[in-house]
PDB file of C-alpha atoms in Angstrom:
ATOM      1  CA  MET X   1     -23.745 -33.905 -17.753  1.00  0.00           C
ATOM      2  CA  ASN X   2     -21.260 -36.760 -18.139  1.00  0.00           C
ATOM      3  CA  ALA X   3     -17.561 -35.986 -17.778  1.00  0.00           C
ATOM      4  CA  ILE X   4     -15.394 -36.177 -20.875  1.00  0.00           C
ATOM      5  CA  LYS X   5     -13.448 -39.431 -21.055  1.00  0.00           C
ATOM      6  CA  LYS X   6      -9.886 -38.260 -21.670  1.00  0.00           C
ATOM      7  CA  THR X   7      -8.477 -41.255 -23.468  1.00  0.00           C
ATOM      8  CA  PHE X   8      -5.279 -42.698 -24.880  1.00  0.00           C
ATOM      9  CA  LEU X   9      -5.485 -45.308 -27.620  1.00  0.00           C
ATOM     10  CA  SER X  10      -2.967 -48.113 -27.942  1.00  0.00           C
ATOM     11  CA  TRP X  11      -1.736 -47.483 -31.488  1.00  0.00           C
ATOM     12  CA  SER X  12      -0.224 -50.407 -33.376  1.00  0.00           C
ATOM     13  CA  SER X  13      -0.162 -48.513 -36.721  1.00  0.00           C
ATOM     14  CA  GLY X  14      -2.508 -51.140 -38.170  1.00  0.00           C
ATOM     15  CA  LYS X  15      -6.105 -51.591 -39.251  1.00  0.00           C
ATOM     16  CA  ASP X  16      -7.683 -52.543 -35.903  1.00  0.00           C
ATOM     17  CA  ALA X  17      -6.210 -49.496 -34.178  1.00  0.00           C
ATOM     18  CA  ALA X  18      -7.390 -47.266 -37.049  1.00  0.00           C
ATOM     19  CA  LEU X  19     -10.932 -48.643 -36.924  1.00  0.00           C
ATOM     20  CA  ALA X  20     -10.957 -48.380 -33.127  1.00  0.00           C
ATOM     21  CA  LEU X  21      -9.915 -44.721 -33.415  1.00  0.00           C
ATOM     22  CA  TYR X  22     -12.718 -44.069 -35.894  1.00  0.00           C
ATOM     23  CA  LYS X  23     -15.311 -45.603 -33.568  1.00  0.00           C
ATOM     24  CA  LEU X  24     -13.981 -43.707 -30.547  1.00  0.00           C
ATOM     25  CA  GLN X  25     -14.166 -40.444 -32.473  1.00  0.00           C
ATOM     26  CA  GLN X  26     -17.825 -41.195 -33.216  1.00  0.00           C
ATOM     27  CA  THR X  27     -18.593 -41.859 -29.543  1.00  0.00           C
ATOM     28  CA  PRO X  28     -20.045 -38.902 -27.608  1.00  0.00           C
ATOM     29  CA  GLY X  29     -18.079 -38.037 -24.485  1.00  0.00           C
ATOM     30  CA  VAL X  30     -14.842 -39.716 -25.592  1.00  0.00           C
ATOM     31  CA  HIS X  31     -11.836 -37.546 -26.452  1.00  0.00           C
ATOM     32  CA  VAL X  32      -8.743 -39.366 -27.756  1.00  0.00           C
ATOM     33  CA  GLN X  33      -5.979 -37.074 -26.516  1.00  0.00           C
ATOM     34  CA  LYS X  34      -2.983 -39.353 -27.033  1.00  0.00           C
ATOM     35  CA  LEU X  35      -1.883 -42.396 -28.956  1.00  0.00           C
ATOM     36  CA  LEU X  36       0.564 -44.837 -27.363  1.00  0.00           C
ATOM     37  CA  THR X  37       2.963 -47.038 -29.324  1.00  0.00           C
ATOM     38  CA  THR X  38       5.739 -49.375 -28.198  1.00  0.00           C
ATOM     39  CA  ILE X  39       8.965 -49.024 -30.173  1.00  0.00           C
ATOM     40  CA  ASN X  40      11.927 -51.390 -30.346  1.00  0.00           C
ATOM     41  CA  SER X  41      14.612 -48.814 -29.568  1.00  0.00           C
ATOM     42  CA  HIS X  42      17.389 -50.936 -31.110  1.00  0.00           C
ATOM     43  CA  TYR X  43      15.756 -51.300 -34.528  1.00  0.00           C
ATOM     44  CA  GLN X  44      13.648 -48.119 -34.301  1.00  0.00           C
ATOM     45  CA  ARG X  45      10.572 -50.001 -35.400  1.00  0.00           C
ATOM     46  CA  VAL X  46       7.070 -50.552 -34.056  1.00  0.00           C
ATOM     47  CA  SER X  47       6.936 -53.661 -31.865  1.00  0.00           C
ATOM     48  CA  MET X  48       5.466 -56.733 -33.591  1.00  0.00           C
ATOM     49  CA  HIS X  49       4.544 -54.880 -36.809  1.00  0.00           C
ATOM     50  CA  GLY X  50       8.151 -53.973 -37.638  1.00  0.00           C
ATOM     51  CA  LEU X  51       7.114 -50.634 -39.157  1.00  0.00           C
ATOM     52  CA  ARG X  52       9.902 -48.053 -39.345  1.00  0.00           C
ATOM     53  CA  GLU X  53       9.628 -45.300 -36.753  1.00  0.00           C
ATOM     54  CA  SER X  54      10.073 -42.741 -39.543  1.00  0.00           C
ATOM     55  CA  VAL X  55       6.942 -44.083 -41.280  1.00  0.00           C
ATOM     56  CA  LEU X  56       5.056 -44.099 -37.982  1.00  0.00           C
ATOM     57  CA  ASP X  57       5.934 -40.416 -37.606  1.00  0.00           C
ATOM     58  CA  ARG X  58       4.481 -39.686 -41.070  1.00  0.00           C
ATOM     59  CA  GLN X  59       1.344 -41.585 -40.116  1.00  0.00           C
ATOM     60  CA  LEU X  60       0.944 -39.553 -36.932  1.00  0.00           C
ATOM     61  CA  MET X  61       1.347 -36.278 -38.820  1.00  0.00           C
ATOM     62  CA  SER X  62      -1.659 -37.238 -40.930  1.00  0.00           C
ATOM     63  CA  LEU X  63      -3.683 -38.290 -37.875  1.00  0.00           C
ATOM     64  CA  GLY X  64      -2.924 -35.059 -36.035  1.00  0.00           C
ATOM     65  CA  ILE X  65      -2.953 -36.687 -32.586  1.00  0.00           C
ATOM     66  CA  PRO X  66       0.053 -36.524 -30.222  1.00  0.00           C
ATOM     67  CA  LEU X  67       1.939 -39.784 -29.722  1.00  0.00           C
ATOM     68  CA  HIS X  68       3.485 -41.133 -26.543  1.00  0.00           C
ATOM     69  CA  LYS X  69       6.312 -43.459 -27.604  1.00  0.00           C
ATOM     70  CA  VAL X  70       7.267 -46.261 -25.233  1.00  0.00           C
ATOM     71  CA  GLU X  71      10.783 -47.445 -26.009  1.00  0.00           C
ATOM     72  CA  LEU X  72      11.665 -51.076 -25.326  1.00  0.00           C
ATOM     73  CA  PRO X  73      15.131 -52.654 -25.458  1.00  0.00           C
ATOM     74  CA  GLN X  74      15.998 -55.175 -28.178  1.00  0.00           C
ATOM     75  CA  GLU X  75      15.175 -58.196 -26.024  1.00  0.00           C
ATOM     76  CA  ALA X  76      12.406 -57.239 -23.598  1.00  0.00           C
ATOM     77  CA  GLY X  77      10.741 -59.850 -21.399  1.00  0.00           C
ATOM     78  CA  MET X  78       7.383 -59.314 -19.730  1.00  0.00           C
ATOM     79  CA  ASP X  79       9.001 -57.971 -16.564  1.00  0.00           C
ATOM     80  CA  VAL X  80      10.745 -55.232 -18.563  1.00  0.00           C
ATOM     81  CA  TYR X  81       7.606 -54.537 -20.591  1.00  0.00           C
ATOM     82  CA  ASP X  82       5.477 -54.218 -17.451  1.00  0.00           C
ATOM     83  CA  ARG X  83       7.952 -51.860 -15.819  1.00  0.00           C
ATOM     84  CA  VAL X  84       8.273 -49.606 -18.872  1.00  0.00           C
ATOM     85  CA  MET X  85       4.511 -49.528 -19.416  1.00  0.00           C
ATOM     86  CA  GLU X  86       3.920 -48.680 -15.770  1.00  0.00           C
ATOM     87  CA  THR X  87       6.124 -45.607 -16.182  1.00  0.00           C
ATOM     88  CA  ALA X  88       4.267 -44.605 -19.365  1.00  0.00           C
ATOM     89  CA  LEU X  89       0.848 -45.011 -17.766  1.00  0.00           C
ATOM     90  CA  ASN X  90       1.914 -43.001 -14.735  1.00  0.00           C
ATOM     91  CA  GLN X  91       2.970 -40.185 -17.059  1.00  0.00           C
ATOM     92  CA  LEU X  92      -0.330 -40.275 -18.944  1.00  0.00           C
ATOM     93  CA  ALA X  93      -2.243 -40.215 -15.667  1.00  0.00           C
ATOM     94  CA  THR X  94      -0.407 -37.053 -14.594  1.00  0.00           C
ATOM     95  CA  GLU X  95      -1.571 -35.487 -17.885  1.00  0.00           C
ATOM     96  CA  GLY X  96      -5.202 -36.081 -16.926  1.00  0.00           C
ATOM     97  CA  ILE X  97      -5.820 -39.239 -18.978  1.00  0.00           C
ATOM     98  CA  THR X  98      -8.572 -41.298 -17.330  1.00  0.00           C
ATOM     99  CA  HIS X  99      -9.216 -44.033 -19.922  1.00  0.00           C
ATOM    100  CA  GLY X 100      -7.171 -46.357 -22.119  1.00  0.00           C
ATOM    101  CA  ALA X 101      -8.605 -47.784 -25.342  1.00  0.00           C
ATOM    102  CA  PHE X 102      -7.540 -50.895 -27.252  1.00  0.00           C
ATOM    103  CA  GLY X 103      -8.441 -52.489 -30.584  1.00  0.00           C
ATOM    104  CA  ASP X 104      -8.698 -56.031 -29.201  1.00  0.00           C
ATOM    105  CA  ILE X 105     -11.608 -58.109 -30.492  1.00  0.00           C
ATOM    106  CA  PHE X 106     -11.895 -61.466 -28.715  1.00  0.00           C
ATOM    107  CA  LEU X 107      -8.710 -62.414 -26.809  1.00  0.00           C
ATOM    108  CA  GLU X 108      -9.988 -62.650 -23.228  1.00  0.00           C
ATOM    109  CA  ASP X 109      -6.573 -63.113 -21.594  1.00  0.00           C
ATOM    110  CA  LEU X 110      -5.229 -59.981 -23.257  1.00  0.00           C
ATOM    111  CA  LYS X 111      -8.310 -57.980 -22.285  1.00  0.00           C
ATOM    112  CA  ASN X 112      -7.975 -59.076 -18.661  1.00  0.00           C
ATOM    113  CA  TYR X 113      -4.279 -58.191 -18.666  1.00  0.00           C
ATOM    114  CA  ARG X 114      -4.969 -54.699 -19.998  1.00  0.00           C
ATOM    115  CA  GLU X 115      -7.753 -54.090 -17.484  1.00  0.00           C
ATOM    116  CA  LYS X 116      -5.529 -55.083 -14.578  1.00  0.00           C
ATOM    117  CA  GLN X 117      -2.654 -52.986 -15.927  1.00  0.00           C
ATOM    118  CA  LEU X 118      -4.800 -49.851 -16.141  1.00  0.00           C
ATOM    119  CA  GLN X 119      -6.547 -50.443 -12.826  1.00  0.00           C
ATOM    120  CA  ASN X 120      -3.151 -50.127 -11.156  1.00  0.00           C
ATOM    121  CA  ASN X 121      -3.062 -46.568 -12.507  1.00  0.00           C
ATOM    122  CA  MET X 122      -6.699 -45.766 -11.659  1.00  0.00           C
ATOM    123  CA  MET X 123      -7.692 -45.792 -15.339  1.00  0.00           C
ATOM    124  CA  GLN X 124     -10.684 -47.409 -17.003  1.00  0.00           C
ATOM    125  CA  THR X 125     -10.598 -49.342 -20.281  1.00  0.00           C
ATOM    126  CA  LEU X 126     -12.492 -48.970 -23.539  1.00  0.00           C
ATOM    127  CA  PHE X 127     -12.720 -51.719 -26.177  1.00  0.00           C
ATOM    128  CA  PRO X 128     -14.649 -50.289 -29.154  1.00  0.00           C
ATOM    129  CA  LEU X 129     -14.272 -53.459 -31.277  1.00  0.00           C
ATOM    130  CA  TRP X 130     -14.845 -56.020 -28.531  1.00  0.00           C
ATOM    131  CA  LYS X 131     -16.805 -59.172 -29.444  1.00  0.00           C
ATOM    132  CA  GLN X 132     -17.789 -57.854 -32.858  1.00  0.00           C
ATOM    133  CA  ASP X 133     -17.828 -60.274 -35.784  1.00  0.00           C
ATOM    134  CA  THR X 134     -14.465 -60.001 -37.531  1.00  0.00           C
ATOM    135  CA  LYS X 135     -15.909 -60.505 -41.019  1.00  0.00           C
ATOM    136  CA  SER X 136     -18.305 -57.630 -40.349  1.00  0.00           C
ATOM    137  CA  LEU X 137     -15.461 -55.475 -39.028  1.00  0.00           C
ATOM    138  CA  ILE X 138     -13.395 -55.999 -42.177  1.00  0.00           C
ATOM    139  CA  LYS X 139     -16.434 -55.238 -44.346  1.00  0.00           C
ATOM    140  CA  GLU X 140     -16.967 -52.013 -42.400  1.00  0.00           C
ATOM    141  CA  PHE X 141     -13.262 -51.143 -42.584  1.00  0.00           C
ATOM    142  CA  LEU X 142     -13.254 -51.374 -46.362  1.00  0.00           C
ATOM    143  CA  GLU X 143     -16.620 -49.651 -46.843  1.00  0.00           C
ATOM    144  CA  LEU X 144     -15.423 -46.681 -44.760  1.00  0.00           C
ATOM    145  CA  GLY X 145     -12.591 -46.185 -47.231  1.00  0.00           C
ATOM    146  CA  PHE X 146      -9.714 -47.413 -45.093  1.00  0.00           C
ATOM    147  CA  GLU X 147      -6.709 -48.901 -46.864  1.00  0.00           C
ATOM    148  CA  ALA X 148      -3.951 -51.016 -45.343  1.00  0.00           C
ATOM    149  CA  ILE X 149      -1.111 -53.323 -46.345  1.00  0.00           C
ATOM    150  CA  THR X 150       0.243 -56.418 -44.613  1.00  0.00           C
ATOM    151  CA  VAL X 151       3.672 -55.766 -43.109  1.00  0.00           C
ATOM    152  CA  ALA X 152       4.163 -58.948 -41.043  1.00  0.00           C
ATOM    153  CA  VAL X 153       2.877 -62.463 -41.634  1.00  0.00           C
ATOM    154  CA  ASN X 154       3.185 -65.542 -39.428  1.00  0.00           C
ATOM    155  CA  GLY X 155       4.989 -67.957 -41.737  1.00  0.00           C
ATOM    156  CA  ALA X 156       3.697 -70.966 -39.829  1.00  0.00           C
ATOM    157  CA  ILE X 157       0.168 -70.037 -40.951  1.00  0.00           C
ATOM    158  CA  LEU X 158       0.510 -67.987 -44.155  1.00  0.00           C
ATOM    159  CA  ASP X 159       3.134 -68.125 -46.890  1.00  0.00           C
ATOM    160  CA  LYS X 160       5.288 -65.329 -48.268  1.00  0.00           C
ATOM    161  CA  SER X 161       2.709 -64.372 -50.892  1.00  0.00           C
ATOM    162  CA  PHE X 162       0.506 -62.800 -48.201  1.00  0.00           C
ATOM    163  CA  VAL X 163       3.025 -60.198 -47.025  1.00  0.00           C
ATOM    164  CA  GLY X 164       3.215 -56.753 -48.598  1.00  0.00           C
ATOM    165  CA  LYS X 165      -0.328 -57.107 -49.928  1.00  0.00           C
ATOM    166  CA  ARG X 166      -3.120 -54.560 -49.867  1.00  0.00           C
ATOM    167  CA  LEU X 167      -6.175 -55.571 -47.894  1.00  0.00           C
ATOM    168  CA  ASP X 168      -8.843 -55.946 -50.532  1.00  0.00           C
ATOM    169  CA  LYS X 169     -11.499 -58.445 -51.534  1.00  0.00           C
ATOM    170  CA  ALA X 170      -8.962 -60.654 -53.319  1.00  0.00           C
ATOM    171  CA  PHE X 171      -6.742 -60.817 -50.222  1.00  0.00           C
ATOM    172  CA  PHE X 172      -9.548 -62.076 -47.989  1.00  0.00           C
ATOM    173  CA  GLU X 173     -10.791 -64.548 -50.581  1.00  0.00           C
ATOM    174  CA  ARG X 174      -7.296 -66.128 -50.564  1.00  0.00           C
ATOM    175  CA  LEU X 175      -7.086 -66.569 -46.793  1.00  0.00           C
ATOM    176  CA  PRO X 176      -7.033 -70.251 -45.808  1.00  0.00           C
ATOM    177  CA  ASP X 177      -9.871 -71.680 -43.755  1.00  0.00           C
ATOM    178  CA  GLY X 178      -9.424 -71.015 -40.059  1.00  0.00           C
ATOM    179  CA  VAL X 179      -7.478 -67.772 -40.485  1.00  0.00           C
ATOM    180  CA  ASP X 180      -9.253 -64.892 -38.778  1.00  0.00           C
ATOM    181  CA  PRO X 181      -9.977 -62.091 -41.295  1.00  0.00           C
ATOM    182  CA  CYS X 182      -8.727 -59.528 -38.774  1.00  0.00           C
ATOM    183  CA  GLY X 183      -5.622 -61.587 -37.959  1.00  0.00           C
ATOM    184  CA  GLU X 184      -6.740 -61.522 -34.330  1.00  0.00           C
ATOM    185  CA  ASN X 185      -4.752 -64.682 -33.558  1.00  0.00           C
ATOM    186  CA  GLY X 186      -1.529 -63.090 -34.804  1.00  0.00           C
ATOM    187  CA  GLU X 187      -1.769 -64.448 -38.359  1.00  0.00           C
ATOM    188  CA  PHE X 188      -0.796 -61.087 -39.869  1.00  0.00           C
ATOM    189  CA  HIS X 189      -0.184 -57.445 -38.974  1.00  0.00           C
ATOM    190  CA  THR X 190      -0.854 -54.363 -41.064  1.00  0.00           C
ATOM    191  CA  PHE X 191       0.048 -50.746 -41.739  1.00  0.00           C
ATOM    192  CA  CYS X 192      -2.965 -48.484 -42.295  1.00  0.00           C
ATOM    193  CA  TYR X 193      -2.251 -45.518 -44.532  1.00  0.00           C
ATOM    194  CA  LYS X 194      -5.596 -44.118 -45.667  1.00  0.00           C
ATOM    195  CA  GLY X 195      -9.089 -43.608 -44.290  1.00  0.00           C
ATOM    196  CA  PRO X 196     -11.510 -41.256 -42.529  1.00  0.00           C
ATOM    197  CA  VAL X 197      -9.234 -40.726 -39.496  1.00  0.00           C
ATOM    198  CA  PHE X 198      -6.410 -39.392 -41.709  1.00  0.00           C
ATOM    199  CA  LYS X 199      -6.083 -35.835 -43.026  1.00  0.00           C
ATOM    200  CA  HIS X 200      -4.371 -37.231 -46.121  1.00  0.00           C
ATOM    201  CA  PRO X 201      -3.018 -40.625 -47.259  1.00  0.00           C
ATOM    202  CA  VAL X 202       0.413 -41.568 -45.898  1.00  0.00           C
ATOM    203  CA  ALA X 203       2.846 -41.829 -48.822  1.00  0.00           C
ATOM    204  CA  PHE X 204       5.159 -44.857 -48.830  1.00  0.00           C
ATOM    205  CA  THR X 205       6.932 -47.368 -51.011  1.00  0.00           C
ATOM    206  CA  LYS X 206       7.437 -51.077 -50.428  1.00  0.00           C
ATOM    207  CA  GLY X 207      10.963 -52.212 -49.683  1.00  0.00           C
ATOM    208  CA  ASP X 208      12.529 -55.649 -49.232  1.00  0.00           C
ATOM    209  CA  ILE X 209      10.720 -58.706 -47.940  1.00  0.00           C
ATOM    210  CA  ILE X 210      12.720 -60.519 -45.277  1.00  0.00           C
ATOM    211  CA  SER X 211      12.277 -63.527 -43.022  1.00  0.00           C
ATOM    212  CA  ARG X 212      12.983 -63.744 -39.294  1.00  0.00           C
ATOM    213  CA  SER X 213      12.310 -66.422 -36.693  1.00  0.00           C
ATOM    214  CA  TYR X 214      11.211 -65.884 -33.107  1.00  0.00           C
ATOM    215  CA  PRO X 215      11.084 -68.208 -30.084  1.00  0.00           C
ATOM    216  CA  ASP X 216       7.825 -70.067 -29.611  1.00  0.00           C
ATOM    217  CA  PRO X 217       6.301 -68.942 -26.271  1.00  0.00           C
ATOM    218  CA  LYS X 218       5.005 -72.502 -25.839  1.00  0.00           C
ATOM    219  CA  GLY X 219       8.504 -73.964 -26.187  1.00  0.00           C
ATOM    220  CA  GLY X 220       8.143 -75.422 -29.651  1.00  0.00           C
ATOM    221  CA  ALA X 221      10.141 -74.783 -32.805  1.00  0.00           C
ATOM    222  CA  PRO X 222      10.995 -71.151 -33.661  1.00  0.00           C
ATOM    223  CA  VAL X 223       8.139 -69.319 -35.387  1.00  0.00           C
ATOM    224  CA  PRO X 224       9.015 -67.878 -38.826  1.00  0.00           C
ATOM    225  CA  TYR X 225       7.730 -64.442 -39.843  1.00  0.00           C
ATOM    226  CA  TRP X 226       7.752 -62.631 -43.170  1.00  0.00           C
ATOM    227  CA  PHE X 227       8.175 -58.858 -43.045  1.00  0.00           C
ATOM    228  CA  CYS X 228       7.680 -56.276 -45.790  1.00  0.00           C
ATOM    229  CA  ASP X 229       9.750 -53.167 -45.201  1.00  0.00           C
ATOM    230  CA  ILE X 230       7.824 -49.916 -45.661  1.00  0.00           C
ATOM    231  CA  LEU X 231       9.809 -46.857 -46.701  1.00  0.00           C
ATOM    232  CA  PRO X 232       8.758 -43.209 -46.341  1.00  0.00           C
ATOM    233  CA  THR X 233       8.445 -41.087 -49.485  1.00  0.00           C
TER     234      THR X 233
END
């Protein structure tokens, strides 16, 4: 008899994480015991997605799975991130977690980084969405009854009209050529609020749409982002 894979899932609050959770829950021998999310402690928002921590908490109540929050300072470089994550992984290991799962699809460098990071803590990795066709994944996501809204959009790739929009057929028909339908290249990020992994839909209202710019990791011009604030109700 195979041992149960006691697993944490890296939880972004978005569609890929939600679909990954669904697939893990359908996999015999895998038990998702914890979710793990990085939080910007200064703004109290989910890293990258910008979702309010208060909305994240509502989302987790509907999921019914304990969350391990990893707090990062306002300006955290990779050295700080690695150190904070090492502490978090050590804690999860002491709780009996043996596997870490991620919703990555085709970014090889990121997959290799995660594998190395977990190997240092004697954990194995699971990638339930890995190398699957992104158009097929979105089709499956929608057919399963998941619903999500865009909360962050890379303004260098997509304009303001794409932020704060529900993921539906019309949204994907509007995407420009070359934009991955899962936003796997960072084109957009989402907040998932309904679907088979939730006990009930997460209630929310849309707030302001704002613009922020971030340094280009390749040294180019600052990268603009559009964010739609999501408020708990």
